[in-house]
PDB file of C-alpha atoms in Angstrom:
ATOM      1  CA  MET F1380     162.304 -31.357 -17.113  1.00 72.00           C
ATOM      2  CA  ARG F1381     159.314 -29.990 -18.997  1.00 87.00           C
ATOM      3  CA  TYR F1382     158.591 -29.697 -22.719  1.00 88.00           C
ATOM      4  CA  ARG F1383     155.471 -28.230 -24.310  1.00 88.00           C
ATOM      5  CA  ALA F1384     155.121 -28.798 -28.057  1.00 81.00           C
ATOM      6  CA  ILE F1385     152.494 -26.195 -28.920  1.00 75.00           C
ATOM      7  CA  ARG F1386     152.167 -22.791 -27.332  1.00 73.00           C
ATOM      8  CA  THR F1387     148.561 -21.802 -27.872  1.00 74.00           C
ATOM      9  CA  GLY F1388     148.780 -18.197 -26.693  1.00 80.00           C
ATOM     10  CA  TRP F1389     149.967 -16.598 -29.911  1.00 79.00           C
ATOM     11  CA  VAL F1390     147.822 -18.926 -32.038  1.00 80.00           C
ATOM     12  CA  ARG F1391     144.675 -18.002 -30.107  1.00 84.00           C
ATOM     13  CA  GLY F1392     145.638 -14.342 -30.182  1.00 87.00           C
ATOM     14  CA  SER F1393     146.177 -14.205 -33.928  1.00 87.00           C
ATOM     15  CA  LEU F1394     143.061 -16.234 -34.719  1.00 86.00           C
ATOM     16  CA  GLY F1395     141.098 -14.095 -32.260  1.00 87.00           C
ATOM     17  CA  CYS F1396     142.217 -10.941 -34.056  1.00 90.00           C
ATOM     18  CA  LEU F1397     141.378 -12.513 -37.399  1.00 91.00           C
ATOM     19  CA  MET F1398     137.921 -13.593 -36.241  1.00 91.00           C
ATOM     20  CA  GLY F1399     137.335 -10.541 -34.044  1.00 90.00           C
ATOM     21  CA  ILE F1400     136.310  -8.062 -36.738  1.00 91.00           C
ATOM     22  CA  PRO F1401     133.690 -10.282 -38.426  1.00 92.00           C
ATOM     23  CA  LEU F1402     132.316 -11.303 -35.035  1.00 92.00           C
ATOM     24  CA  LEU F1403     132.025  -7.676 -33.966  1.00 90.00           C
ATOM     25  CA  LEU F1404     130.095  -6.997 -37.165  1.00 92.00           C
ATOM     26  CA  VAL F1405     127.748  -9.880 -36.354  1.00 92.00           C
ATOM     27  CA  LEU F1406     127.256  -8.529 -32.818  1.00 90.00           C
ATOM     28  CA  GLY F1407     126.598  -5.062 -34.243  1.00 90.00           C
ATOM     29  CA  GLY F1408     123.990  -6.537 -36.561  1.00 90.00           C
ATOM     30  CA  GLY F1409     122.394  -8.250 -33.579  1.00 88.00           C
ATOM     31  CA  ALA F1410     122.300  -4.964 -31.665  1.00 88.00           C
ATOM     32  CA  MET F1411     120.641  -3.292 -34.649  1.00 89.00           C
ATOM     33  CA  LEU F1412     118.056  -6.079 -34.790  1.00 88.00           C
ATOM     34  CA  LEU F1413     117.214  -5.415 -31.146  1.00 85.00           C
ATOM     35  CA  THR F1414     115.949  -1.961 -32.121  1.00 86.00           C
ATOM     36  CA  LEU F1415     113.111  -3.561 -34.086  1.00 85.00           C
ATOM     37  CA  ASP F1416     109.822  -3.668 -32.203  1.00 83.00           C
ATOM     38  CA  SER F1417     109.069  -7.305 -32.946  1.00 86.00           C
ATOM     39  CA  VAL F1418     109.873 -10.817 -31.880  1.00 89.00           C
ATOM     40  CA  ALA F1419     111.873 -11.287 -35.089  1.00 86.00           C
ATOM     41  CA  GLY F1420     114.348  -8.620 -33.943  1.00 86.00           C
ATOM     42  CA  VAL F1421     114.916 -10.336 -30.602  1.00 88.00           C
ATOM     43  CA  LEU F1422     115.255 -13.754 -32.257  1.00 90.00           C
ATOM     44  CA  GLY F1423     117.693 -12.332 -34.808  1.00 88.00           C
ATOM     45  CA  ALA F1424     119.778 -10.772 -32.027  1.00 89.00           C
ATOM     46  CA  LEU F1425     119.796 -14.082 -30.128  1.00 91.00           C
ATOM     47  CA  LEU F1426     120.866 -15.893 -33.293  1.00 91.00           C
ATOM     48  CA  CYS F1427     123.762 -13.440 -33.716  1.00 91.00           C
ATOM     49  CA  LEU F1428     124.802 -13.941 -30.093  1.00 91.00           C
ATOM     50  CA  VAL F1429     124.656 -17.743 -30.413  1.00 93.00           C
ATOM     51  CA  THR F1430     126.750 -17.544 -33.605  1.00 92.00           C
ATOM     52  CA  VAL F1431     129.436 -15.494 -31.849  1.00 92.00           C
ATOM     53  CA  LEU F1432     129.483 -17.817 -28.821  1.00 93.00           C
ATOM     54  CA  PHE F1433     129.765 -20.860 -31.103  1.00 94.00           C
ATOM     55  CA  CYS F1434     132.692 -19.325 -33.015  1.00 92.00           C
ATOM     56  CA  VAL F1435     134.532 -18.394 -29.810  1.00 92.00           C
ATOM     57  CA  SER F1436     134.016 -21.851 -28.275  1.00 93.00           C
ATOM     58  CA  PHE F1437     135.183 -23.477 -31.526  1.00 91.00           C
ATOM     59  CA  LEU F1438     138.315 -21.290 -31.467  1.00 89.00           C
ATOM     60  CA  VAL F1439     139.111 -22.364 -27.905  1.00 89.00           C
ATOM     61  CA  ALA F1440     138.433 -26.068 -28.588  1.00 89.00           C
ATOM     62  CA  ALA F1441     140.388 -26.111 -31.857  1.00 85.00           C
ATOM     63  CA  THR F1442     143.468 -24.501 -30.292  1.00 86.00           C
ATOM     64  CA  ARG F1443     143.405 -26.622 -27.128  1.00 88.00           C
ATOM     65  CA  ARG F1444     145.689 -29.362 -28.485  1.00 88.00           C
ATOM     66  CA  GLN F1445     148.920 -29.818 -26.554  1.00 90.00           C
ATOM     67  CA  PHE F1446     151.753 -32.292 -26.130  1.00 94.00           C
ATOM     68  CA  ILE F1447     153.490 -32.022 -22.767  1.00 95.00           C
ATOM     69  CA  VAL F1448     156.463 -34.040 -21.527  1.00 96.00           C
ATOM     70  CA  ASP F1449     157.399 -33.797 -17.854  1.00 96.00           C
ATOM     71  CA  ASP F1450     159.051 -35.899 -15.135  1.00 94.00           C
ATOM     72  CA  LYS F1451     155.902 -37.955 -14.538  1.00 95.00           C
ATOM     73  CA  GLY F1452     155.065 -38.827 -18.142  1.00 97.00           C
ATOM     74  CA  ILE F1453     153.401 -37.529 -21.293  1.00 98.00           C
ATOM     75  CA  THR F1454     150.164 -35.556 -21.518  1.00 97.00           C
ATOM     76  CA  ILE F1455     148.300 -35.394 -24.820  1.00 96.00           C
ATOM     77  CA  VAL F1456     145.585 -32.740 -24.740  1.00 93.00           C
ATOM     78  CA  ARG F1457     143.034 -33.161 -27.500  1.00 91.00           C
ATOM     79  CA  SER F1458     140.169 -30.867 -28.448  1.00 88.00           C
ATOM     80  CA  PHE F1459     137.689 -32.500 -26.068  1.00 91.00           C
ATOM     81  CA  SER F1460     139.745 -34.891 -23.930  1.00 93.00           C
ATOM     82  CA  THR F1461     143.073 -35.219 -22.141  1.00 95.00           C
ATOM     83  CA  LEU F1462     145.180 -38.374 -22.081  1.00 96.00           C
ATOM     84  CA  ARG F1463     147.788 -38.694 -19.325  1.00 97.00           C
ATOM     85  CA  LEU F1464     150.383 -41.453 -19.823  1.00 97.00           C
ATOM     86  CA  ARG F1465     152.785 -42.195 -16.964  1.00 97.00           C
ATOM     87  CA  TRP F1466     156.268 -43.427 -17.827  1.00 97.00           C
ATOM     88  CA  GLU F1467     155.413 -46.822 -16.267  1.00 96.00           C
ATOM     89  CA  GLU F1468     152.694 -47.337 -18.892  1.00 96.00           C
ATOM     90  CA  ILE F1469     154.956 -46.595 -21.870  1.00 97.00           C
ATOM     91  CA  ALA F1470     156.931 -49.347 -23.606  1.00 96.00           C
ATOM     92  CA  VAL F1471     158.417 -47.483 -26.593  1.00 96.00           C
ATOM     93  CA  ILE F1472     158.268 -44.014 -28.116  1.00 97.00           C
ATOM     94  CA  GLU F1473     158.513 -43.785 -31.902  1.00 96.00           C
ATOM     95  CA  GLN F1474     158.220 -41.181 -34.609  1.00 95.00           C
ATOM     96  CA  ASP F1475     155.727 -41.822 -37.406  1.00 93.00           C
ATOM     97  CA  SER F1476     157.049 -41.662 -40.967  1.00 87.00           C
ATOM     98  CA  GLY F1477     153.734 -42.314 -42.722  1.00 86.00           C
ATOM     99  CA  TYR F1478     152.083 -39.794 -45.006  1.00 87.00           C
ATOM    100  CA  TRP F1479     149.302 -38.345 -42.873  1.00 88.00           C
ATOM    101  CA  ALA F1480     151.065 -38.258 -39.491  1.00 89.00           C
ATOM    102  CA  THR F1481     154.607 -37.575 -40.677  1.00 90.00           C
ATOM    103  CA  GLY F1482     156.851 -36.727 -37.734  1.00 91.00           C
ATOM    104  CA  ALA F1483     154.175 -37.375 -35.094  1.00 94.00           C
ATOM    105  CA  VAL F1484     155.144 -38.962 -31.800  1.00 96.00           C
ATOM    106  CA  VAL F1485     153.685 -42.463 -31.425  1.00 97.00           C
ATOM    107  CA  VAL F1486     153.547 -43.874 -27.897  1.00 97.00           C
ATOM    108  CA  VAL F1487     153.386 -47.675 -27.641  1.00 97.00           C
ATOM    109  CA  LEU F1488     151.784 -48.801 -24.377  1.00 97.00           C
ATOM    110  CA  ARG F1489     152.700 -51.811 -22.238  1.00 95.00           C
ATOM    111  CA  HIS F1490     149.076 -52.758 -21.439  1.00 91.00           C
ATOM    112  CA  PRO F1491     147.254 -53.736 -23.565  1.00 91.00           C
ATOM    113  CA  PRO F1492     150.433 -54.789 -25.385  1.00 90.00           C
ATOM    114  CA  GLY F1493     151.132 -52.977 -28.624  1.00 87.00           C
ATOM    115  CA  THR F1494     148.473 -50.286 -28.245  1.00 95.00           C
ATOM    116  CA  ARG F1495     149.669 -47.238 -30.166  1.00 96.00           C
ATOM    117  CA  VAL F1496     148.673 -43.673 -29.312  1.00 96.00           C
ATOM    118  CA  THR F1497     149.482 -41.000 -31.897  1.00 96.00           C
ATOM    119  CA  ALA F1498     150.061 -37.466 -30.628  1.00 95.00           C
ATOM    120  CA  TRP F1499     148.595 -35.442 -33.505  1.00 91.00           C
ATOM    121  CA  PRO F1500     149.853 -32.045 -32.237  1.00 90.00           C
ATOM    122  CA  THR F1501     153.409 -33.247 -32.898  1.00 93.00           C
ATOM    123  CA  SER F1502     152.980 -34.011 -36.603  1.00 91.00           C
ATOM    124  CA  ASP F1503     154.762 -31.987 -39.263  1.00 89.00           C
ATOM    125  CA  ARG F1504     151.423 -30.431 -40.210  1.00 87.00           C
ATOM    126  CA  ARG F1505     151.543 -28.609 -36.867  1.00 86.00           C
ATOM    127  CA  ALA F1506     155.186 -27.490 -37.122  1.00 86.00           C
ATOM    128  CA  LEU F1507     154.251 -23.828 -37.549  1.00 82.00           C
ATOM    129  CA  PHE F1508     152.170 -23.952 -34.365  1.00 81.00           C
ATOM    130  CA  ARG F1509     155.289 -25.176 -32.559  1.00 83.00           C
ATOM    131  CA  GLY F1510     157.321 -22.308 -33.976  1.00 80.00           C
ATOM    132  CA  GLU F1511     159.392 -24.556 -36.264  1.00 82.00           C
ATOM    133  CA  ASN F1512     160.217 -24.155 -39.926  1.00 83.00           C
ATOM    134  CA  PRO F1513     158.457 -27.059 -41.680  1.00 80.00           C
ATOM    135  CA  PHE F1514     160.907 -26.946 -44.591  1.00 81.00           C
ATOM    136  CA  ALA F1515     163.954 -27.404 -42.341  1.00 80.00           C
ATOM    137  CA  LEU F1516     162.755 -30.571 -40.594  1.00 78.00           C
ATOM    138  CA  GLY F1517     164.420 -33.161 -42.817  1.00 81.00           C
ATOM    139  CA  ASP F1518     163.441 -36.751 -43.487  1.00 83.00           C
ATOM    140  CA  PRO F1519     161.306 -38.232 -40.655  1.00 79.00           C
ATOM    141  CA  VAL F1520     163.011 -41.608 -41.066  1.00 80.00           C
ATOM    142  CA  THR F1521     166.451 -40.226 -40.179  1.00 85.00           C
ATOM    143  CA  VAL F1522     165.839 -36.977 -38.245  1.00 88.00           C
ATOM    144  CA  LEU F1523     163.980 -36.860 -34.921  1.00 92.00           C
ATOM    145  CA  ARG F1524     161.662 -33.886 -34.444  1.00 92.00           C
ATOM    146  CA  PRO F1525     161.952 -31.853 -31.207  1.00 91.00           C
ATOM    147  CA  PRO F1526     158.768 -33.368 -29.644  1.00 94.00           C
ATOM    148  CA  ALA F1527     159.977 -36.926 -30.316  1.00 94.00           C
ATOM    149  CA  ARG F1528     163.448 -36.061 -29.030  1.00 94.00           C
ATOM    150  CA  ALA F1529     161.990 -34.592 -25.812  1.00 95.00           C
ATOM    151  CA  ALA F1530     159.710 -37.601 -25.258  1.00 97.00           C
ATOM    152  CA  ILE F1531     162.477 -40.138 -25.893  1.00 96.00           C
ATOM    153  CA  ASP F1532     164.915 -38.232 -23.644  1.00 96.00           C
ATOM    154  CA  GLY F1533     162.304 -38.079 -20.872  1.00 96.00           C
ATOM    155  CA  HIS F1534     161.628 -41.800 -21.173  1.00 97.00           C
ATOM    156  CA  ARG F1535     165.360 -42.598 -21.136  1.00 96.00           C
ATOM    157  CA  ARG F1536     165.812 -40.434 -18.028  1.00 96.00           C
ATOM    158  CA  TRP F1537     162.978 -42.278 -16.301  1.00 96.00           C
ATOM    159  CA  LEU F1538     164.443 -45.667 -17.296  1.00 95.00           C
ATOM    160  CA  ALA F1539     167.859 -44.619 -15.944  1.00 95.00           C
ATOM    161  CA  ARG F1540     166.340 -43.490 -12.621  1.00 93.00           C
ATOM    162  CA  ARG F1541     164.328 -46.709 -12.343  1.00 90.00           C
ATOM    163  CA  SER F1542     167.282 -48.993 -13.029  1.00 88.00           C
ATOM    164  CA  GLY F1543     169.346 -47.240 -10.431  1.00 74.00           C
TER     165      GLY F1543
END
């Protein structure tokens, strides 16, 4: 069993196309600055190159977020860190119904007791990135979202295997 909440390929591709033209213009400006016979031209070209590299690294970091459910547990990939939670560590899986994290999967850990980890990539604000229609999701109090359903099903499967 494997579930991946956000597929970053098409998101990175579309944002790359959107950012590609302005970044090419910045690189072209940097190449034109290199034709100047002064230190200012070289520094300007380096500044253009650093700007492009910063934008590309920001694009990769911003679209890195993932929520993965597999047979061993849940993986929450954030922009700059990855959190791997094995099924043994998880006490309960809930779905948030609050305002800011509506529909997000909340994992309650066994140790330390009551520690709650919110998987931000699963919130309703990221529904389009998951390929879901945000207007067809329903009330988060009564309707489980696909990421929460996959996580709860995976946890139930693990509990059934463990109990025999």
